[in-house]
Amino acid sequence: MSESVHPVPTGFNARIGPGDLARLRAAAEDDTDAFWLDQARRIDWTAPPTQAGDWSFDEQDFRIRWFADGTLNLSVNCLDRHLAEHGNRTALIFEADEPGAGRTVSYRELYEETCRLANLLKSRGIGRGDRVMIYMPMIPEAAAAMLACARIGAVHSVVFGGFSPDSVAGRIEDCDAKCMITADEGVRGGKVIPLKRNVDAALDKRDVETVIVVSRTGASVPMKAGRDVAYADVRDSLAIECEPEVMAAEDPLFILYTSGSTGKPKGVVHSTGGYAVWAATTFDWVFDYRPDDIFWCTADIGWITGHSYVVYGPLVNGATSVMFDGVPNYPDFGRFWETVDRLGVTIFYTAPTAIRALMREGDGPVKAHKRTSLRLLGTVGEPINPEAWDWYWRVVGDQRCPVVDTWWQTETGGILISPFPGATPLKPGSATQPLPGIRPLLLDPDQQVLDGPASGNLCIAASWPGQMRTVWGDHDRFFQTYFSTYPGLYFTGDGCRRDADGYYWITGRVDDVINVSGHRIGTAEVESALVAHPKVAEAAVVGFPHDIKGQGIYAYVTLNAGEEGGDSLRSDLVQQVRKDIGGMAAPEKIHFTPSLPKTRSGKIMRRILRKIAEGETEGFGDTSTLADPSVVDALLAGRK
Ligand code: WTA
């Protein structure tokens, strides 16, 4: 498909037009500190900050601090400050798995629920700095649980409900959580998810002091005396006011675990003040937010997108945010659009994988619904192919709604590269240009900065308020992972092309991270799950192109002497990965092989494994450094 350019649609009356954007960019250049302090005014501070960024990416002087002398409480910014004028405004629209079975929650109701939960946490001895795990469905109490932690200064760590008990236990251990907030069960796509049972299995390995169980289905679940509290039993006795803790801007707000290229998942730590400013600012800029919008981000709160654009970004801005507890194909493939019509959704933000899956079903399920309320569409999580972009724009948005392709990461806290819908001409497949104040650079492997149109590794040269502050418990790993490859710069792990118009085209990860349906999976984690099986000697995992998921997982496995590979072992291995990590990390293909291609020094040549997984049969480049070049032929013969 040739590159097309879409100007801002004529009917789209944006708050921020081209002139405003140019002014924002100039202001960010002219006086960076003043610019960021200006953005910080979006937040109600108990003590307003007098300084903006205080940071250095250099090893000797390494530090990242924003608004460091400011103090605030983020739950106050999400709730209390809206009460006087907008207490009755809808904060959350809970859209349950069954269409129409949800409810709305006003700002006042969310405030009260948050205070109840905060008081319950306090009564269980939880306070400033304590870690609280949240393993919940997409119900309003989940947002209230996050906000309750923020209110009392506890650090939340939300774990996606698709992670296995073993993964949950690993995270509890890593951050030494005192408390777990969960629900009896979840329901998705008509299927029940045994959340409390999973929690109990996790806690068998690593216990916590308190488990709060919110009722979602009302199922009766085992409760451990002294540890487990049924929220429904105590809710009405809890006070609906709770004095907020005054937090320093740099106090941690949350930990969110994400996969990297090596080792176990990292606990990404975000700050209170800088993150608040970034979530608030980017939500306003990128989504052109207006008070009558109904904003729907389909992400789960178990991922960063759910943190920043289901909960914090919308609520700081006093918006109405949809919390969706279902899936795009239940009860049918028209679910998104039926819901858009019923709720009057104006801004819709989802992942390319969902768009591709729906596109495959044809235009019918979209056209069956009106979608006239929509005015803006967005995507996040992975590169969007121009065909899917075009379908989203043409069929879903009726060529009326700008499509904002937003690039960012768990580590960045919020969007960094994205169009402004009212100011940026769009190119399908490009995240377009950096937000004001964001300074991307492309570098080659020899540390050279590339100018003009070029392809290279994407780095960011200057800090921004929403940048992660550390890896929980391992500050050295934080520096090594992100700041050692290109000294003085933040290295994103993504490859990127910049065209002659200065537009950025993210090409995907250049490290050993696989992006499956927008979920980050570390190859090392899957490999270590596979080799945990007693029959497996060695495993190497790579990504391969997948029509719907973007990438799928392809695992090469060598077995111990005397073991036979076959379908029953394949399903055992998939089971093993499901148990250690979760269903989303299950390999699509398992290729048993007598040996892996290794250099004489023993390093696995993943380049070759990737090519074979992609279906290539030649063009493997220089294979002369392989200890045994005949391995390649054996691998080709055994292709899955
Ligand atoms: C990828 C999700 C292309 C990228 C917010 C990044 C994207 C990783 C885009 C982060 C996009 C995210 N275009 N690629 N618009 N958005 N990515 O931490 O590889 O789950 O590094 O954060 O997703 O995934 P994460």
XYZ file of C-alpha atoms and ligand atoms in Angstrom:
665
model
C 0.000 0.000 0.000
C 1.494 3.350 -0.951
C 1.885 5.977 1.726
C -1.174 8.202 2.027
C -1.581 11.392 4.044
C -4.872 12.257 5.738
C -5.388 15.905 6.671
C -7.420 16.702 9.788
C -11.043 15.872 8.817
C -12.932 19.086 8.071
C -15.710 18.462 10.577
C -13.308 17.866 13.464
C -13.318 20.956 15.648
C -10.329 20.381 17.829
C -9.492 22.383 20.921
C -5.840 22.282 19.944
C -5.278 23.286 16.323
C -2.042 23.565 14.306
C -1.244 27.052 15.640
C -1.765 25.961 19.256
C 0.458 22.944 18.731
C 3.212 25.083 17.224
C 2.982 27.366 20.269
C 3.204 24.393 22.652
C 6.282 23.067 20.842
C 7.941 26.469 20.884
C 7.181 26.944 24.573
C 8.688 23.553 25.385
C 11.859 24.525 23.510
C 12.180 28.065 24.815
C 11.937 27.483 28.517
C 11.596 23.815 29.266
C 11.270 24.180 33.030
C 8.597 26.854 32.757
C 6.742 24.725 30.222
C 6.631 21.689 32.516
C 5.730 23.780 35.563
C 2.888 25.135 33.477
C 1.639 21.602 32.734
C 1.962 20.823 36.448
C -0.791 23.393 37.099
C -3.262 20.763 35.911
C -2.783 19.192 39.335
C -4.007 20.500 42.693
C -0.904 20.435 44.880
C -0.886 20.769 48.648
C 2.436 22.520 48.094
C 2.980 23.520 44.462
C 6.389 22.611 43.035
C 8.873 25.373 42.348
C 11.179 23.177 40.286
C 10.456 21.020 37.231
C 12.900 18.334 36.100
C 16.069 17.489 38.001
C 17.675 14.662 36.100
C 20.783 13.226 34.517
C 21.059 10.022 32.470
C 24.845 9.886 33.022
C 26.160 7.097 35.203
C 28.083 9.281 37.688
C 25.218 11.593 38.267
C 22.275 9.342 37.478
C 18.974 10.676 38.844
C 15.423 11.383 37.671
C 13.226 13.695 39.734
C 10.308 15.886 38.794
C 8.514 18.584 40.746
C 10.468 17.288 43.731
C 9.448 19.954 46.250
C 5.744 19.584 45.416
C 3.331 17.614 47.578
C -0.037 16.213 46.597
C -2.474 13.360 46.853
C -3.494 11.831 43.552
C -6.834 10.441 44.761
C -7.785 14.001 45.749
C -7.008 15.072 42.187
C -9.078 12.232 40.764
C -12.026 12.606 43.137
C -12.335 15.303 45.805
C -11.651 18.240 43.563
C -14.518 17.332 41.243
C -17.110 16.954 43.979
C -18.142 20.549 44.508
C -19.201 21.142 40.926
C -19.468 17.700 39.383
C -20.215 15.253 42.166
C -23.080 13.784 40.183
C -21.153 13.510 36.952
C -20.459 9.931 35.899
C -16.864 8.970 36.632
C -17.038 5.361 35.496
C -19.395 3.467 33.288
C -18.968 -0.154 34.212
C -19.786 -2.235 31.143
C -20.077 -5.844 32.251
C -19.436 -8.949 30.197
C -23.174 -9.239 29.506
C -24.182 -6.260 27.345
C -26.080 -3.699 29.348
C -25.559 -5.490 32.672
C -23.303 -2.728 34.006
C -23.917 0.435 35.990
C -22.673 3.974 36.257
C -20.681 5.354 39.167
C -20.693 9.081 39.873
C -17.687 10.977 41.140
C -19.279 11.130 44.580
C -19.978 7.412 44.625
C -16.441 6.615 43.514
C -15.124 8.955 46.182
C -17.126 7.172 48.855
C -16.137 3.706 47.654
C -12.495 4.776 47.595
C -12.713 6.129 51.129
C -14.390 2.945 52.386
C -11.631 0.802 50.905
C -8.962 3.181 52.176
C -10.423 2.935 55.671
C -10.510 -0.833 55.439
C -6.859 -0.926 54.371
C -5.942 1.348 57.253
C -7.845 -0.788 59.732
C -5.703 -3.716 58.591
C -2.528 -1.798 59.378
C -1.681 -0.766 55.854
C -0.208 2.676 55.345
C 2.356 4.800 53.566
C 4.818 2.870 51.477
C 3.226 -0.567 52.032
C 2.666 -2.632 48.895
C -0.812 -3.806 47.962
C -1.467 -6.267 45.122
C -4.634 -5.913 43.085
C -5.841 -8.936 41.090
C -9.329 -8.044 39.956
C -11.801 -7.941 37.105
C -12.601 -4.630 35.396
C -15.145 -3.548 37.993
C -15.466 -0.108 39.614
C -14.095 -1.483 42.893
C -10.813 -2.161 41.068
C -10.426 1.532 40.256
C -11.501 2.370 43.806
C -8.853 -0.044 45.121
C -6.124 1.744 43.162
C -7.376 5.122 44.336
C -7.668 3.885 47.930
C -3.990 2.963 47.877
C -3.141 6.372 46.452
C -5.223 7.980 49.179
C -3.324 6.394 52.060
C 0.069 6.439 50.359
C 0.266 2.681 49.823
C 1.939 1.500 46.606
C -0.353 -0.570 44.401
C 0.718 -3.276 42.054
C -2.020 -4.481 39.738
C -1.561 -7.932 38.219
C -3.542 -8.819 35.113
C -6.116 -11.562 35.819
C -4.617 -13.689 33.016
C -1.395 -14.288 34.947
C -1.046 -17.650 36.662
C -0.866 -18.164 40.440
C 2.877 -18.835 40.098
C 3.375 -15.427 38.465
C 1.290 -13.753 41.138
C 3.371 -15.422 43.856
C 6.578 -14.239 42.193
C 5.345 -10.658 42.184
C 4.150 -10.777 45.804
C 7.575 -12.011 46.769
C 9.435 -9.434 44.698
C 7.641 -6.452 46.194
C 6.916 -8.048 49.578
C 3.209 -7.203 49.457
C 1.268 -7.005 52.699
C -2.171 -7.172 51.200
C -4.049 -8.558 48.215
C -7.316 -7.150 46.880
C -9.220 -9.548 44.650
C -12.732 -10.692 43.727
C -14.522 -13.981 44.157
C -14.582 -14.605 40.414
C -14.331 -12.787 37.125
C -16.504 -13.312 34.059
C -15.190 -12.759 30.563
C -16.606 -13.864 27.256
C -19.201 -15.850 29.197
C -16.510 -17.819 31.038
C -15.848 -17.740 34.748
C -12.316 -16.921 35.950
C -11.609 -18.308 39.435
C -9.764 -15.282 40.802
C -9.923 -16.107 44.512
C -8.921 -19.691 43.841
C -5.900 -18.439 41.860
C -5.043 -16.084 44.689
C -5.225 -18.924 47.212
C -2.902 -21.009 45.041
C -0.464 -18.088 44.838
C -0.665 -17.478 48.580
C 0.159 -21.115 49.266
C 3.605 -20.202 47.963
C 3.882 -16.712 49.406
C 1.301 -15.504 51.894
C 0.173 -11.967 52.740
C -1.377 -10.575 55.923
C -4.696 -9.491 54.467
C -6.850 -10.519 51.521
C -9.838 -8.339 50.667
C -12.389 -10.186 48.553
C -14.880 -8.111 46.571
C -18.005 -9.865 45.392
C -18.421 -9.967 41.618
C -20.447 -13.127 40.955
C -21.413 -13.874 44.544
C -19.905 -17.344 44.305
C -18.986 -18.877 47.601
C -15.229 -19.096 47.859
C -13.026 -20.454 50.671
C -12.110 -17.760 53.203
C -9.140 -18.091 55.541
C -9.985 -16.883 59.032
C -7.925 -13.940 60.200
C -6.530 -13.234 56.750
C -9.465 -12.933 54.366
C -12.078 -10.185 54.573
C -15.305 -10.296 52.560
C -15.749 -6.685 51.486
C -19.525 -7.055 51.280
C -19.653 -7.975 54.991
C -17.832 -4.850 56.188
C -18.619 -2.295 53.493
C -21.579 -0.630 55.173
C -19.701 -0.195 58.423
C -16.845 1.706 56.776
C -16.723 5.512 56.870
C -17.203 7.346 53.575
C -14.599 9.961 54.421
C -10.887 9.321 54.715
C -8.264 11.976 55.267
C -5.774 11.806 52.340
C -2.070 11.403 53.045
C 0.055 14.256 51.781
C 2.632 12.664 49.483
C 5.877 14.006 48.099
C 5.935 14.201 44.311
C 8.673 11.573 44.173
C 6.930 9.072 46.481
C 6.140 5.908 44.517
C 2.532 5.623 43.340
C 2.626 2.136 41.877
C 4.698 -0.785 40.706
C 3.734 -2.516 37.485
C 5.558 -5.650 36.406
C 6.606 -5.909 32.792
C 8.770 -8.247 30.764
C 12.219 -7.362 29.565
C 14.780 -9.180 27.481
C 16.417 -10.950 30.387
C 15.450 -12.495 33.676
C 12.222 -12.206 35.605
C 9.688 -9.415 34.997
C 10.812 -6.046 36.315
C 8.805 -3.993 38.771
C 8.493 -0.656 36.962
C 8.097 2.085 39.588
C 6.178 5.279 38.833
C 6.201 8.405 40.957
C 3.174 10.281 42.259
C 3.650 13.852 40.987
C 5.364 13.383 37.649
C 3.101 10.498 36.686
C 0.008 12.511 37.639
C 1.102 15.425 35.472
C 1.918 13.139 32.554
C -1.318 11.125 32.673
C -3.339 14.347 32.946
C -1.472 16.208 30.213
C -1.339 13.450 27.609
C -4.990 12.514 28.115
C -5.962 16.104 27.443
C -3.632 16.667 24.479
C -3.986 13.423 22.578
C -7.687 12.793 23.115
C -8.748 16.405 22.699
C -10.828 15.909 25.827
C -14.067 17.895 26.352
C -16.399 17.690 29.331
C -19.199 15.971 27.416
C -17.004 13.158 26.100
C -17.589 9.519 26.899
C -14.127 8.017 26.750
C -13.585 4.295 26.231
C -10.149 2.745 26.489
C -10.599 -1.021 26.153
C -7.392 -1.937 28.012
C -7.378 -3.888 31.252
C -6.124 -2.119 34.383
C -3.547 -4.911 34.640
C -1.559 -3.076 31.951
C -0.136 0.422 31.906
C -2.719 1.546 29.354
C -5.451 0.783 31.864
C -3.618 2.680 34.607
C -3.062 5.838 32.574
C -6.109 5.925 30.308
C -8.896 4.035 32.084
C -8.208 5.362 35.588
C -5.747 8.189 36.245
C -5.722 10.286 33.036
C -9.515 10.448 32.634
C -10.293 10.910 36.340
C -7.759 13.682 36.917
C -9.470 15.475 34.044
C -12.943 14.851 35.482
C -13.900 12.723 32.465
C -16.335 9.853 32.110
C -14.392 6.632 31.531
C -15.788 3.295 30.428
C -14.532 0.222 32.307
C -15.120 -2.762 30.074
C -15.102 -6.208 31.624
C -15.786 -8.125 28.411
C -14.128 -9.141 25.159
C -14.550 -7.851 21.581
C -16.233 -10.996 20.271
C -18.804 -11.673 22.979
C -21.702 -12.089 22.514
C -20.705 -11.378 18.902
C -18.250 -9.426 16.784
C -20.406 -6.304 16.946
C -19.918 -5.911 20.706
C -17.692 -2.822 20.589
C -20.041 -0.937 18.262
C -23.230 -2.016 19.986
C -21.712 -0.712 23.213
C -20.507 2.505 21.542
C -24.085 3.208 20.433
C -25.716 2.272 23.727
C -23.304 4.334 25.868
C -22.797 7.178 23.373
C -19.029 6.720 23.312
C -17.227 9.656 21.661
C -13.566 8.576 21.949
C -12.541 4.959 21.436
C -9.022 3.659 22.143
C -7.991 0.049 21.496
C -5.172 -2.223 20.301
C -4.308 -3.110 16.696
C -4.712 -6.806 17.486
C -8.403 -6.236 18.263
C -8.836 -4.228 15.074
C -7.252 -6.985 12.985
C -9.400 -9.660 14.613
C -12.574 -7.648 13.911
C -11.511 -6.725 10.382
C -11.294 -10.417 9.568
C -15.026 -10.721 10.272
C -15.835 -8.191 7.555
C -17.720 -4.889 7.677
C -21.111 -6.392 8.578
C -20.834 -6.404 12.387
C -19.605 -2.784 12.295
C -22.239 -1.520 9.872
C -24.971 -3.149 11.953
C -24.461 -0.283 14.425
C -24.579 3.471 13.887
C -21.404 4.709 15.630
C -22.507 8.310 15.083
C -21.382 9.353 18.576
C -17.738 8.565 17.762
C -15.490 11.510 16.996
C -11.988 10.196 17.668
C -10.282 6.798 17.419
C -6.973 5.666 18.872
C -4.613 2.713 18.921
C -1.834 1.568 21.217
C 0.399 -1.357 22.044
C 2.005 -2.456 18.798
C 2.649 -1.229 15.294
C -0.566 -0.974 13.285
C -0.322 -2.189 9.708
C -1.651 0.339 7.174
C -4.425 -2.074 6.065
C -5.826 -2.283 9.594
C -5.423 1.485 10.042
C -7.323 2.083 6.830
C -10.138 -0.240 7.856
C -10.415 1.452 11.271
C -10.509 4.896 9.640
C -12.866 3.995 6.764
C -15.252 1.414 8.198
C -15.306 2.116 11.948
C -14.810 5.885 11.783
C -16.637 6.541 8.493
C -13.690 8.760 7.470
C -14.862 11.317 10.017
C -12.750 10.460 13.027
C -9.021 11.075 13.227
C -7.049 7.975 14.239
C -4.357 8.667 16.824
C -1.666 5.977 16.757
C -0.011 6.450 20.133
C 3.449 5.083 20.875
C 4.563 4.598 24.433
C 5.623 1.992 27.005
C 5.043 0.855 30.573
C 8.277 2.681 31.325
C 7.150 5.993 29.836
C 3.997 6.262 31.986
C 2.023 7.809 29.154
C 2.043 8.621 25.462
C 5.276 10.061 23.979
C 4.793 9.941 20.203
C 1.340 10.615 18.774
C -0.651 12.897 16.530
C -2.628 15.780 17.968
C -5.972 14.894 16.365
C -6.779 18.466 15.392
C -3.330 19.469 14.235
C -1.341 16.580 12.785
C -1.892 15.200 9.272
C -2.010 11.408 9.641
C -0.061 8.712 7.829
C -1.457 5.203 8.304
C 1.080 3.129 10.245
C 3.011 6.055 11.695
C 2.731 7.315 15.280
C 3.656 10.636 13.605
C 5.539 13.067 15.832
C 6.793 13.431 19.397
C 4.626 15.325 21.871
C 5.926 18.765 22.869
C 8.966 18.465 25.113
C 9.786 14.893 23.997
C 13.136 14.481 22.252
C 13.513 11.236 20.307
C 16.791 10.287 18.633
C 17.655 7.458 16.271
C 21.019 5.768 16.724
C 22.918 3.095 14.881
C 24.619 0.197 16.682
C 27.902 2.164 16.676
C 26.476 4.947 18.852
C 26.115 7.350 15.942
C 23.141 9.704 16.034
C 21.315 9.542 12.708
C 19.948 12.738 11.215
C 17.119 13.293 8.756
C 15.349 10.316 7.212
C 16.909 7.216 8.804
C 16.271 3.900 10.520
C 17.796 3.079 13.863
C 17.265 2.339 17.513
C 14.852 4.696 19.232
C 16.235 6.624 22.205
C 14.908 9.609 24.121
C 17.388 12.362 24.920
C 15.576 14.239 27.687
C 13.518 13.115 30.660
C 9.780 13.837 30.890
C 7.570 13.884 33.990
C 6.027 10.427 33.476
C 9.293 8.543 33.119
C 9.708 5.489 35.402
C 11.973 6.135 38.364
C 13.498 2.769 39.130
C 13.101 -0.991 38.987
C 11.646 -2.047 42.309
C 14.461 -3.307 44.507
C 17.103 -3.093 41.788
C 18.145 0.428 40.854
C 21.255 -0.883 39.157
C 19.130 -2.992 36.818
C 17.196 0.169 35.940
C 20.370 1.914 34.860
C 21.815 -1.121 33.068
C 18.617 -1.916 31.172
C 17.812 1.531 29.836
C 20.828 3.825 30.086
C 23.933 1.727 29.437
C 23.419 0.783 25.752
C 23.564 4.399 24.619
C 25.304 6.391 27.353
C 23.438 9.561 28.267
C 20.200 8.449 26.587
C 17.098 6.443 27.488
C 17.002 3.414 25.149
C 13.467 2.236 24.413
C 14.219 -1.221 23.008
C 12.312 -0.319 19.843
C 13.509 0.065 16.285
C 12.177 3.000 14.309
C 12.310 4.768 10.967
C 11.999 8.526 10.530
C 10.815 9.772 7.147
C 11.537 12.983 5.260
C 8.638 14.759 7.037
C 10.064 13.885 10.443
C 7.367 11.246 11.055
C 8.264 8.260 13.231
C 7.433 4.694 12.163
C 7.976 2.213 14.996
C 9.140 -1.102 13.562
C 8.961 -3.191 16.741
C 11.274 -4.480 19.432
C 14.933 -4.898 18.687
C 15.549 -6.840 21.902
C 14.324 -10.258 23.039
C 10.846 -9.080 23.882
C 7.910 -10.475 21.897
C 4.738 -8.440 21.496
C 1.829 -10.904 21.403
C -1.514 -9.147 20.954
C 0.023 -6.063 22.513
C 1.227 -8.042 25.549
C 4.916 -7.987 26.268
C 6.433 -11.416 26.723
C 10.116 -11.917 27.538
C 11.735 -14.776 25.629
C 13.879 -15.580 28.673
C 10.780 -16.110 30.822
C 9.226 -18.547 28.345
C 12.534 -20.359 27.950
C 12.944 -20.773 31.666
C 9.393 -22.149 31.941
C 10.157 -24.683 29.180
C 13.449 -25.896 30.622
C 11.729 -26.387 33.972
C 10.111 -29.440 32.373
C 12.134 -32.547 33.298
C 12.385 -33.781 29.706
C 13.715 -30.531 28.276
C 17.435 -29.896 27.901
C 17.399 -26.506 26.252
C 14.954 -24.029 24.736
C 15.179 -20.954 22.530
C 12.137 -18.775 21.933
C 11.600 -16.230 19.162
C 8.675 -14.279 17.721
C 7.166 -14.870 14.301
C 4.732 -12.709 12.315
C 1.111 -13.486 13.167
C -1.858 -12.102 11.206
C -3.984 -11.259 14.221
C -1.666 -11.201 17.217
C 1.099 -9.226 15.514
C 3.606 -11.750 16.785
C 3.271 -15.345 17.922
C 5.658 -17.374 20.056
C 7.810 -20.016 18.380
C 9.796 -22.278 20.688
C 12.729 -24.449 19.697
C 13.218 -27.241 22.201
C 15.937 -29.837 22.588
C 15.177 -32.832 24.763
C 17.271 -34.845 27.187
C 18.907 -37.978 25.764
C 16.397 -40.749 25.187
C 13.309 -38.477 25.201
C 10.918 -38.337 22.218
C 9.126 -35.193 21.122
C 5.473 -35.495 20.103
C 2.049 -33.914 20.461
C 1.538 -35.078 23.990
C 4.820 -33.541 25.118
C 3.908 -30.409 23.173
C 0.731 -30.004 25.156
C 2.601 -30.719 28.406
C 5.019 -27.932 27.556
C 2.235 -25.486 26.737
C 0.694 -26.418 30.091
C 4.004 -25.754 31.795
C 4.179 -22.229 30.338
C 0.548 -21.558 31.265
C 1.307 -22.591 34.819
C 4.527 -20.609 35.182
C 3.430 -17.431 33.401
C -0.120 -17.473 32.020
C -2.093 -18.328 28.903
C -0.914 -15.356 26.864
C 2.665 -16.672 26.914
C 1.785 -20.128 25.546
C 3.908 -20.949 22.476
C 1.961 -21.249 19.260
C 4.574 -23.554 17.777
C 6.975 -25.961 19.416
C 9.756 -27.266 17.236
C 11.696 -30.217 18.652
C 15.243 -30.244 17.382
C 18.312 -32.301 18.239
C 20.404 -29.147 18.528
C 20.309 -25.357 18.357
C 22.487 -23.225 16.093
C 25.354 -22.005 18.274
C 28.579 -20.180 17.739
C 31.781 -21.873 18.814
C 31.623 -19.866 22.006
C 28.193 -21.361 22.698
C 25.969 -18.380 21.914
C 22.632 -19.254 20.290
C 22.259 -17.500 16.921
C 18.725 -16.192 17.286
C 18.931 -14.408 13.980
C 18.790 -17.798 12.253
C 16.015 -19.070 14.501
C 13.934 -15.977 13.734
C 14.356 -16.446 10.001
C 13.348 -20.096 10.140
C 10.329 -19.209 12.289
C 9.369 -16.590 9.701
C 9.342 -19.334 7.063
C 12.560 -18.424 5.283
C 14.499 -21.259 3.761
C 17.571 -19.363 2.671
C 19.427 -16.092 3.154
C 20.694 -16.895 6.651
C 23.745 -14.700 6.175
C 27.101 -15.779 7.446
C 26.765 -19.201 9.061
C 30.479 -19.942 9.056
C 30.784 -18.993 12.723
C 28.411 -21.800 13.677
C 30.034 -24.629 15.580
C 28.065 -27.043 13.389
C 26.619 -25.469 10.225
C 24.622 -28.628 9.414
C 22.253 -27.695 12.284
C 20.527 -25.262 9.934
C 19.544 -27.993 7.488
C 18.267 -30.148 10.309
C 16.159 -27.246 11.588
C 14.724 -26.567 8.146
C 13.829 -30.232 7.759
C 11.973 -30.148 11.091
C 10.044 -26.882 10.549
C 6.632 -26.601 12.126
C 5.049 -1.393 21.435
C 2.091 -0.330 26.045
C 4.174 0.619 17.609
C 6.514 -0.992 21.433
C 1.639 1.130 26.095
C 6.765 -0.665 22.889
C 3.973 0.239 19.870
C 5.913 -1.683 23.597
C 2.990 1.246 19.962
C 5.497 -1.239 24.962
C 2.600 1.921 18.759
C 3.351 0.402 21.940
N 3.233 1.572 17.626
N 4.560 -0.058 18.701
N 1.657 2.856 18.743
N 2.624 1.328 21.265
N 4.161 -0.267 21.102
O 5.033 -1.636 27.912
O 7.292 -2.084 21.011
O 2.990 -2.940 27.200
O 8.121 -0.775 23.255
O 3.214 -0.479 26.829
O 4.771 -1.847 22.748
O 4.554 -2.127 25.508
P 3.944 -1.854 26.939
